[in-house]
XYZ file of C-alpha atoms in Angstrom:
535
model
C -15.877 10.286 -6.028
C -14.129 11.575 -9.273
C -12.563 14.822 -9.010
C -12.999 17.501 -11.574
C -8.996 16.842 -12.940
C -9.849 12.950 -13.421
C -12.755 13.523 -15.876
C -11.824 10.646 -18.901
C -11.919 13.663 -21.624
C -9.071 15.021 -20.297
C -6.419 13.318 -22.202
C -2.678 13.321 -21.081
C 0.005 12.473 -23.597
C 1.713 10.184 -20.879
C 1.291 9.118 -17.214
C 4.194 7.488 -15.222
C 3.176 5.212 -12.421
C 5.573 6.246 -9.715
C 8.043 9.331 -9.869
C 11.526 7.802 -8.210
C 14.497 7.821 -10.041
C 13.413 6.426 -13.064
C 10.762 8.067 -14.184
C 12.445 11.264 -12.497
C 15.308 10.518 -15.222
C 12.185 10.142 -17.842
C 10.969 13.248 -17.019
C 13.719 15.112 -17.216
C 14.785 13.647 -20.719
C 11.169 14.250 -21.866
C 11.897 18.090 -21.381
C 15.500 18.150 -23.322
C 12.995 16.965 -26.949
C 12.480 19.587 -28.473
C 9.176 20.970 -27.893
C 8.185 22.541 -31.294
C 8.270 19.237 -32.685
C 7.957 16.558 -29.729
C 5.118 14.825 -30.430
C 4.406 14.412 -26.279
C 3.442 17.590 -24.432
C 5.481 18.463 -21.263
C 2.000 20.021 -20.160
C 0.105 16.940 -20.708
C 2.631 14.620 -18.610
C 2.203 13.716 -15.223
C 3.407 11.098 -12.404
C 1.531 9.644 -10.101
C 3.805 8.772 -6.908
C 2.234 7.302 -3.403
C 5.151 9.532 -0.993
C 3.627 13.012 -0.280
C 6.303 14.683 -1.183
C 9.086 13.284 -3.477
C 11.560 10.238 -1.262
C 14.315 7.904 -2.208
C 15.280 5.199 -0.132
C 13.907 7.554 3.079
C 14.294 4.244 5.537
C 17.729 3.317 4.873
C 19.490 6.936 4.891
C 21.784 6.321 7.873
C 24.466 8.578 8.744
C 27.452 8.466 6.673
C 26.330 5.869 4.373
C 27.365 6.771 0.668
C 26.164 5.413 -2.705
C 27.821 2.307 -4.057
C 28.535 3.789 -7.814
C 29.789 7.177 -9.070
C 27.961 10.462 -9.175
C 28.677 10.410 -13.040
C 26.206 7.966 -12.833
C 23.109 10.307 -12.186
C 20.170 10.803 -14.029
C 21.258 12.430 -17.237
C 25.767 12.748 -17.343
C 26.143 9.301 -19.450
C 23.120 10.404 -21.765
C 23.681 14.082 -21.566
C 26.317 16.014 -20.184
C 25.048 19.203 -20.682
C 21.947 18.301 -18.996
C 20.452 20.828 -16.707
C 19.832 17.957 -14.016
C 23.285 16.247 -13.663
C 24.653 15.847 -10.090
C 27.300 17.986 -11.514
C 24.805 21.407 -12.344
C 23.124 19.937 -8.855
C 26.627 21.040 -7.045
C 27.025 24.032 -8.923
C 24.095 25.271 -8.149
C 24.129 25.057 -4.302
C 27.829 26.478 -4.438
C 29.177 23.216 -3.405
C 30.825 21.909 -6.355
C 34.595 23.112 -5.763
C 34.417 21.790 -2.713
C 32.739 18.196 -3.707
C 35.908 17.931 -6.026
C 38.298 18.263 -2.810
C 36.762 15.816 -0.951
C 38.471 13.323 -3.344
C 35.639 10.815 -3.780
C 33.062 9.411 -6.475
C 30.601 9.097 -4.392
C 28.697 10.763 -2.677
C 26.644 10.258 0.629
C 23.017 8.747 0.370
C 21.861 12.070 2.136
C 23.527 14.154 -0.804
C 22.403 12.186 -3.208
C 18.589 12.083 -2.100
C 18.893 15.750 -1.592
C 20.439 16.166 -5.490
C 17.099 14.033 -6.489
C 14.624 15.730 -4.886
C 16.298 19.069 -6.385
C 15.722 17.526 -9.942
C 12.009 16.669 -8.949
C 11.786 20.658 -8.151
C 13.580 21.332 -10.999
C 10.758 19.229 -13.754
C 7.996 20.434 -11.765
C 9.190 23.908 -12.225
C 9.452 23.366 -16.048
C 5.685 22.286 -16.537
C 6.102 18.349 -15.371
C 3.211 17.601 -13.251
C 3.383 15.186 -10.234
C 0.207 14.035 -8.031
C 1.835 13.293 -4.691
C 0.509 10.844 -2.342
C -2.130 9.301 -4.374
C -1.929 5.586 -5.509
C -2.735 3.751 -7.975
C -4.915 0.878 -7.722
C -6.063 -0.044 -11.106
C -5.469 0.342 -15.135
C -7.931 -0.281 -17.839
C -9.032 0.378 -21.624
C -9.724 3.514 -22.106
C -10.806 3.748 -26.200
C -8.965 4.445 -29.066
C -6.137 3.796 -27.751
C -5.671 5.273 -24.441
C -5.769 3.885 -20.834
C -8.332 4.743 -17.755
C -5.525 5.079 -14.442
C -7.330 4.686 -11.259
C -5.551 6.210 -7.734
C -6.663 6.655 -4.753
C -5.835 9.753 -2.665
C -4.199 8.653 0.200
C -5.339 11.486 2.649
C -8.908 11.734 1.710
C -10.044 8.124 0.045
C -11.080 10.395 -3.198
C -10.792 8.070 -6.359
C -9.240 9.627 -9.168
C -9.829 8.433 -12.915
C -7.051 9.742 -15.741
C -6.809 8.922 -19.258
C -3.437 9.056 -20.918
C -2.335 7.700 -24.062
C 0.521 6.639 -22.884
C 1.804 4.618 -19.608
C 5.336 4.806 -17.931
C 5.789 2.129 -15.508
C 8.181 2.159 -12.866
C 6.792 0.928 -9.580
C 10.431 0.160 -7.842
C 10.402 -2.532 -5.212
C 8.049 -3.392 -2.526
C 9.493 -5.144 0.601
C 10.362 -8.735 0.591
C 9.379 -10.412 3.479
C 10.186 -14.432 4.835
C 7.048 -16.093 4.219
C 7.050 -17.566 8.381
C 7.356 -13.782 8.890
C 4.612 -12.366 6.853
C 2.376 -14.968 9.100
C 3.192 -12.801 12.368
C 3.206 -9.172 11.163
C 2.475 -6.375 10.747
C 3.639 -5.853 14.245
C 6.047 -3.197 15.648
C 8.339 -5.165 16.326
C 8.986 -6.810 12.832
C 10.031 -4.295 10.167
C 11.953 -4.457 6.947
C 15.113 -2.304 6.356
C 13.160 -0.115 3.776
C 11.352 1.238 6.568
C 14.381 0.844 9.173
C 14.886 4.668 9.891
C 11.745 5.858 10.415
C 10.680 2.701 12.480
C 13.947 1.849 14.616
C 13.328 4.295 17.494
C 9.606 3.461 17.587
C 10.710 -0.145 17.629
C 13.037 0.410 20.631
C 11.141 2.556 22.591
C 8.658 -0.559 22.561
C 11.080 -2.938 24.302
C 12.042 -0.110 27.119
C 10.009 -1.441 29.964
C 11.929 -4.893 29.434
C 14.501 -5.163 32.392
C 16.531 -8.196 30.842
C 19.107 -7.443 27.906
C 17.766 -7.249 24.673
C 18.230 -9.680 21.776
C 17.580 -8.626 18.357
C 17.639 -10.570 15.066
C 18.487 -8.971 11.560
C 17.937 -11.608 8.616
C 19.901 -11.046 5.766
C 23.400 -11.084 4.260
C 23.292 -8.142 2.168
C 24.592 -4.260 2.166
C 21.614 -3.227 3.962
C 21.866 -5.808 6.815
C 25.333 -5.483 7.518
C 24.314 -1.772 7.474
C 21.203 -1.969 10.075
C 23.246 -4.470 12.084
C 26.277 -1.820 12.623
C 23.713 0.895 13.170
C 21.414 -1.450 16.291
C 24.825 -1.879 17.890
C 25.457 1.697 18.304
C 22.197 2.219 19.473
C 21.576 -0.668 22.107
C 25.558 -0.057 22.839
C 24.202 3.791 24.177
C 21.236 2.285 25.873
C 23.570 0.615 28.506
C 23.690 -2.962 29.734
C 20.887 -4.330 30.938
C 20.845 -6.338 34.487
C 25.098 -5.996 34.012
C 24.703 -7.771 30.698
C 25.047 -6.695 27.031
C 22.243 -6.691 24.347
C 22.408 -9.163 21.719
C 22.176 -9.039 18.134
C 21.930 -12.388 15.762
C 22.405 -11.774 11.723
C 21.088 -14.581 10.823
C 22.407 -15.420 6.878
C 21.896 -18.484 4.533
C 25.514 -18.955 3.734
C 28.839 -19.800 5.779
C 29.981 -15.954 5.708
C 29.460 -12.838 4.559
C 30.814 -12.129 1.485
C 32.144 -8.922 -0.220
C 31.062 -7.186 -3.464
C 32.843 -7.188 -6.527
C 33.843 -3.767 -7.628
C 36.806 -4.069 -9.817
C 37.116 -2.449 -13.154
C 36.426 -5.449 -15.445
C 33.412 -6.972 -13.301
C 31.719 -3.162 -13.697
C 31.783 -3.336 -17.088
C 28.413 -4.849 -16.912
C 27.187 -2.353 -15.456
C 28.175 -0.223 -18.797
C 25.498 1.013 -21.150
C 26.253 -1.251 -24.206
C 26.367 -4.514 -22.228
C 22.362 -3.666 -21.882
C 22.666 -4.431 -25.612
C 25.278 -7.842 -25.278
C 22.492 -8.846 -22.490
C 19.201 -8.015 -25.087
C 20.838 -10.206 -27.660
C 21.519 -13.177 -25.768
C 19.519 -16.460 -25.618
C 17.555 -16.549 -22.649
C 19.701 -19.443 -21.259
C 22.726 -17.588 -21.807
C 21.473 -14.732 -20.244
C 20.604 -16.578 -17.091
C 24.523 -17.575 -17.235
C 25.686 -14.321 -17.445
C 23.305 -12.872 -14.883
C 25.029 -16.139 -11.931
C 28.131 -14.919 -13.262
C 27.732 -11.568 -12.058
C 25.590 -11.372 -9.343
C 28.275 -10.789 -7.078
C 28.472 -7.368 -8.011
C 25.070 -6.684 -6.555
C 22.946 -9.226 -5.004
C 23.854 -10.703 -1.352
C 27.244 -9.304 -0.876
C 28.377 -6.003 1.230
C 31.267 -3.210 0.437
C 34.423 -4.137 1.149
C 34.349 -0.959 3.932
C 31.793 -1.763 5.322
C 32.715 -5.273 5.795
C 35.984 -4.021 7.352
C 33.765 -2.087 9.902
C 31.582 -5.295 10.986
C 34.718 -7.425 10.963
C 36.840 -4.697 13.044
C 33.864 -4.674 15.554
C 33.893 -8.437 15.750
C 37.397 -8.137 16.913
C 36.458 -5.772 19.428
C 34.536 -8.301 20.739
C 37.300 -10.755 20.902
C 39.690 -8.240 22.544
C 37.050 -7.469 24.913
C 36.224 -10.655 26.023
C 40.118 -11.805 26.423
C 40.619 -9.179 28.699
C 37.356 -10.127 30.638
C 38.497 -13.802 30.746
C 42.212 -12.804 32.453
C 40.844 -10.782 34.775
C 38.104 -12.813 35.861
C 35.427 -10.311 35.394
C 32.835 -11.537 32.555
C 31.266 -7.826 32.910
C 33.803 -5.776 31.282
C 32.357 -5.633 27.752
C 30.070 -2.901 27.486
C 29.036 -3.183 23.677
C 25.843 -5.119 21.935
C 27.242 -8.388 21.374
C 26.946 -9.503 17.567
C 26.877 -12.973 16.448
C 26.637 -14.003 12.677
C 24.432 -17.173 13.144
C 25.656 -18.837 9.854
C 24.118 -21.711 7.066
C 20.695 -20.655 8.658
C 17.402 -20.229 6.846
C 14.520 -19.334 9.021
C 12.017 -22.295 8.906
C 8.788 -20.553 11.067
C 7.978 -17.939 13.511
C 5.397 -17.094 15.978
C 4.772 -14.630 18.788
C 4.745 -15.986 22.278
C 4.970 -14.509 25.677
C 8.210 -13.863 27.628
C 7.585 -14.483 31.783
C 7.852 -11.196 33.779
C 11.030 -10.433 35.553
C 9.460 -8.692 38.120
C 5.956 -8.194 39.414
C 5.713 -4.686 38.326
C 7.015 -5.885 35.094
C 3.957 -6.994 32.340
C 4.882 -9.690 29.897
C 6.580 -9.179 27.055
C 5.841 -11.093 23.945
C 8.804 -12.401 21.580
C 9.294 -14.192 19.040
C 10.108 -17.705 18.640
C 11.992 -18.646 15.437
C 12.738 -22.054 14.230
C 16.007 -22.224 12.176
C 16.856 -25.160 9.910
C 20.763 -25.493 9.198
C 21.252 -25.372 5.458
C 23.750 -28.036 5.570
C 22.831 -30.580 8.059
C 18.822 -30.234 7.651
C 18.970 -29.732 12.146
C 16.273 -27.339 13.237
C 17.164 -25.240 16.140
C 15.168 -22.827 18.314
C 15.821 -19.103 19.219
C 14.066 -16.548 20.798
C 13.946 -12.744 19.541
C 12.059 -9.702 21.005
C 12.609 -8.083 17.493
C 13.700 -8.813 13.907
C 14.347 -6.699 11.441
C 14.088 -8.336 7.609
C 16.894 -6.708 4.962
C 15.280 -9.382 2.311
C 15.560 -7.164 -0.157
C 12.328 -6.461 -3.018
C 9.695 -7.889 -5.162
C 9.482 -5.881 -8.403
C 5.995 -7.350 -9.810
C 3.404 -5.222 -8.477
C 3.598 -4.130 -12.177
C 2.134 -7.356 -12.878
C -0.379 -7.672 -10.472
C -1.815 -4.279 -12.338
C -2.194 -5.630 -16.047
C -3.390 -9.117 -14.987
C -6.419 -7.242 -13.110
C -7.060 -5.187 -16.444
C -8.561 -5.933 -19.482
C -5.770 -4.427 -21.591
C -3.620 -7.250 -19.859
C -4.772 -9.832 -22.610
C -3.941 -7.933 -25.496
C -0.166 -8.940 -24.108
C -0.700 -12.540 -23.372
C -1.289 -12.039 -19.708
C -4.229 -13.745 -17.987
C -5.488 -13.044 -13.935
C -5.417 -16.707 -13.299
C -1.668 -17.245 -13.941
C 0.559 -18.278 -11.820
C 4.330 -16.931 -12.859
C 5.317 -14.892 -16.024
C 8.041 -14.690 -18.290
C 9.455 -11.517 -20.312
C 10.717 -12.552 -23.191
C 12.799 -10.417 -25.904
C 11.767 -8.936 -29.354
C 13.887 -11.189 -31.571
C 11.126 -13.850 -30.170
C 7.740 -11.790 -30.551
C 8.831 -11.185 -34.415
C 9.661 -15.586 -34.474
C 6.237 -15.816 -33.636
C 4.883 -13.227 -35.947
C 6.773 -15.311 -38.561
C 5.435 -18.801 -37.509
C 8.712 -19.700 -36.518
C 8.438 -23.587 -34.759
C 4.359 -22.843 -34.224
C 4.991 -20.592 -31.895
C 2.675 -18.142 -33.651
C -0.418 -20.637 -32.884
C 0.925 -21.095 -29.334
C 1.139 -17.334 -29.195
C -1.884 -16.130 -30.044
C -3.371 -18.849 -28.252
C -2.711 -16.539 -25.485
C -6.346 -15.648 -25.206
C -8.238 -18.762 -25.689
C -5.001 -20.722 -25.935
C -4.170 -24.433 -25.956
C -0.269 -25.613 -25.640
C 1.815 -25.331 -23.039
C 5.753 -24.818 -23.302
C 8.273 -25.379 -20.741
C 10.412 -21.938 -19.698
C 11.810 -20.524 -16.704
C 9.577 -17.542 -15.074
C 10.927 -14.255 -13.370
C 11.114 -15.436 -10.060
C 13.217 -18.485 -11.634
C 10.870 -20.899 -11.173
C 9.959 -23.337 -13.839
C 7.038 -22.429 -15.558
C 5.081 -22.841 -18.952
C 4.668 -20.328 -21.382
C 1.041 -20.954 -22.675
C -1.600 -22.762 -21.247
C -4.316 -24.873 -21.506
C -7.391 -22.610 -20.859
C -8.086 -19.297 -19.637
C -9.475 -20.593 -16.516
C -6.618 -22.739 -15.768
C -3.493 -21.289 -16.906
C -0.725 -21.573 -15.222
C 2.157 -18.845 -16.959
C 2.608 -15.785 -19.514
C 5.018 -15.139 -21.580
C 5.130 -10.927 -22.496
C 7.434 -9.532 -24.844
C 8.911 -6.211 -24.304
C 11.084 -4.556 -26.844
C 15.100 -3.419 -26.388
C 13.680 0.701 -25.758
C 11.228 -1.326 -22.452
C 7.589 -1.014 -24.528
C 5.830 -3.857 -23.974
C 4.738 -5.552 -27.097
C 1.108 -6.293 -28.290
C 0.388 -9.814 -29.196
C -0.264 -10.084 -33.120
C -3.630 -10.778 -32.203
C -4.323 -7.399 -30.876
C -5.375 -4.144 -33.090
C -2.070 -2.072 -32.444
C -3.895 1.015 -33.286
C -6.444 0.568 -30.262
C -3.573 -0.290 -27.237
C -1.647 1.986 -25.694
C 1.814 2.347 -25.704
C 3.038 0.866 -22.064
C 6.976 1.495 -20.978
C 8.645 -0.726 -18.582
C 11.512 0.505 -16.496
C 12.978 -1.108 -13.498
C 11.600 -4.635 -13.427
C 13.121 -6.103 -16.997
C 16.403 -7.779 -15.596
C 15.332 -10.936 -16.944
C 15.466 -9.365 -20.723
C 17.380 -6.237 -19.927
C 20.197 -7.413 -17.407
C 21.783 -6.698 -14.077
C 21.477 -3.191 -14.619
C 17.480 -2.839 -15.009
C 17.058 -1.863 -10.782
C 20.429 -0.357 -10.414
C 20.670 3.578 -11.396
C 24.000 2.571 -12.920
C 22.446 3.065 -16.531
C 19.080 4.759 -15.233
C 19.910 8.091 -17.582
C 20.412 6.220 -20.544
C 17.538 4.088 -20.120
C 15.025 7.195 -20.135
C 16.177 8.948 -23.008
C 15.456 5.493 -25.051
C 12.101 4.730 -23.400
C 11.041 8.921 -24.281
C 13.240 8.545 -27.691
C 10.797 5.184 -28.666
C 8.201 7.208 -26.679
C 8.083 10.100 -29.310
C 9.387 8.456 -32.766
C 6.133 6.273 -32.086
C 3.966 8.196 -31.106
């Protein structure tokens, strides 16, 4: 059913796919153009987000947890200081400010900061942004002279909604990454990812409360968010009391010999910083890929430093505890969840089996059995888990999965039959408009195409650029342009192909900073800048 709203003559300037923080920032930069002569209406924008209301991050705001960057980096201060939706004019206007300034910290807690977001979501809506909660979108599609068809679903009623814009903001975020051996085995209630890890944790305990024995619980991961969950299952199965005189157990179970911490100095944040989006841009793609190793321990697969200090001061704990246990003969004293880092381990398969009753009131419990494979030595080991909880981080493709299904996906050298893609910069797309090397055959070969070209693909697999055959293709290569608009191939009529943005899922192009909200402000005001000047 289409309702009355979704009727195709009913043509919006712009539709974002997905209203987090990134096309939050884009809507609020939309409404600082000036609107006698913006070219986009504010009244004929909208964002289509799945959440009923507006959410950021709702599974991993745990108590006391606080954002890893400054509050100057919000969704408009580096672009606009004046800006009506700074964190700054957030304070102020819930008569909090002064006292924000004596607490004598850049950054603020997760809680206040998904509380200043959902105040700026208010705010747009207020202004004449329009946002269609908890519908999603399922499919994208040439619309005619030059606009786009978006299909969503509404979540509460199954009601299929058709929209035609003329212009598309895409910023999906990520979707959770799951362990391949533990995607075979869920969804179960017993197995969920840390995006989901505060809404689920109770339900997952309260599963597990008829067991008798102690508990043993896996996290997988070696990132902020596991070290995070991990502290937070202690406290909880440290309340719930030993179990048969014996303390829980938790296992983090991570790839490498030890934790290690991120790298927040001054210097190593200056990628982070607005212009190196530019230094990034203009690199070879090699290069880039240097840069990117070079810094990825500013982000990816390390932990704070204070929160490390909490883990390692709780391991210690342990140690005390158990010294004292050992001189005075009583291996009971310890009353905490026991944590053990199980390190160099990468988890090789997983299946559910059955745990034997303890008693014969008792039904049986099933577990988990996980085979681990040592990273150094190759050895597979066994262990047993009545829960696991995955902080693998995200995929950020489902934009993908979107334009290969639609027929406006060709018109940007994408086909539904490949396998990997690669982004690729601007300075390329014009080499091939040029005939630089061939490439402007192999290019526009991207439709019925014929050569193949060796490159490395977003997930970092090696890939090939073109392909033999539409039916047998095995990459893409896209272009998308320094202001995130995905480029046309010269083959297609410009006029006739809407403009699509791309925020949030161009790191490969764009740099570290594309998922981060370290440069999320800036970002928006050049996507709506490019947005209008080409409209």
């Amino acid at each position: 059913m289409v309702s009355s709203e979704a009727q195709p003559a009913d043509v919006y300037d712009v539709i974002g796919l997905g209203f987090g923080p990134a096309n939050l920032a884009a809507a609020g930069a939309l409404l600082e153009q000036p609107r006698e002569t913006c070219p986009i209406s504010v009244y004929k924008s909208l964002f289509i987000e799945r959440h009923h209301e507006f959410k950021w991050h709702p599974g991993m705001l745990l108590p006391g947890t606080r954002m890893q960057i400054s509050f100057l980096k919000d969704l408009a201060t580096l672009r606009s200081p004046q800006s009506p939706i700074t964190f700054v004019a957030y304070l102020h206007s819930q008569n909090r400010l002064v006292e924000f300034i004596n607490r004598n910290c850049m950054t603020p807690t997760r809680k206040e900061y998904s509380d200043y977001l959902a105040h700026v979501a208010r705010y747009v809506q207020g202004q004449g942004i329009k946002v269609a909660y908890g519908e999603n979108v399922i499919a994208i599609e040439e619309g005619g002279e030059g606009t786009v068809l978006v299909h969503s679903i509404v979540l509460t009623t199954g009601e299929t909604i058709v929209r035609r814009a003329k212009n598309l903001i895409i910023s999906p975020g990520g979707s959770p990454r799951v362990p391949r051996c533990i995607q075979s085995i869920s969804p179960h209630p017993r197995i969920i990812h840390s995006s989901a890890y505060v809404s689920s944790v109770e339900s997952m305990l309260d599963t597990m409360k008829t067991i008798t024995r102690p508990l043993k619980i896996a996290v997988v991961g070696a990132g902020q968010s596991a070290v995070e969950v991990l502290l937070d299952l202690q406290s909880r199965l440290t309340s719930m009391g030993k179990s048969t005189g014996q303390a829980h157990d938790l296992h983090l179970i991570i790839r490498g010999g030890s934790l290690k911490s991120s790298d927040g100095g001054p210097f190593s944040n200056q990628v982070y910083n607005p212009e190196f989006v530019d230094v990034m841009y203009n690199l070879p793609s090699d290069s880039r890929r240097r840069v990117m190793a070079d810094y990825e321990g500013t982000n990816y697969g390390v932990v704070n430093p204070i929160t490390l200090d909490s883990l390692f001061n709780v391991l210690y704990d342990q140690r005390v505890d158990g010294d004292i246990a050992r001189r005075k003969k009583n291996a009971l004293a310890a009353t905490d969840a026991h944590i053990t880092i199980v390190t160099y381990s990468n988890l090789a398969s997983a299946e559910i089996s059955t745990h034997p009753s303890q008693t014969s009131t008792e039904t049986e419990t099933p577990t988990f059995s996980v085979l681990l494979q040592n990273t150094l030595t190759q050895d597979f080991s066994e262990a047993t888990y009545d829960a696991i909880v995955c902080a693998t981080g995200y995929e950020r493709n489902s934009w993908l999965s979107l334009l290969k299904s639609s027929s406006l996906g060709k018109h940007f050298g994408l086909c539904a039959t490949s396998d990997n893609t690669r982004l690729s910069v601007e300075r390329d797309f014009r080499a091939i408009i040029n005939g630089k090397n061939g490439a402007f055959k192999a290019a526009t070969n991207g439709i019925n195409g014929h050569s193949r070209t060796s490159v490395t693909g977003i997930n970092g697999e090696k890939t090939h650029a073109q392909y033999t055959s539409t039916e047998t293709k095995d990459s893409d290569t896209i272009f998308i342009s320094r202001s995130h608009r995905l480029l046309p191939l010269p083959t297609a009529s410009h006029g006739l192909i809407p403009k699509i943005y791309l925020q949030g899922c161009a790191e490969e192009t764009h740099g570290i900073t594309e998922t981060l909200l370290s440069v999320v402000g800036i970002r928006a005001g050049e996507v709506v800048e490019d947005l209008c000047s080409n409209y």
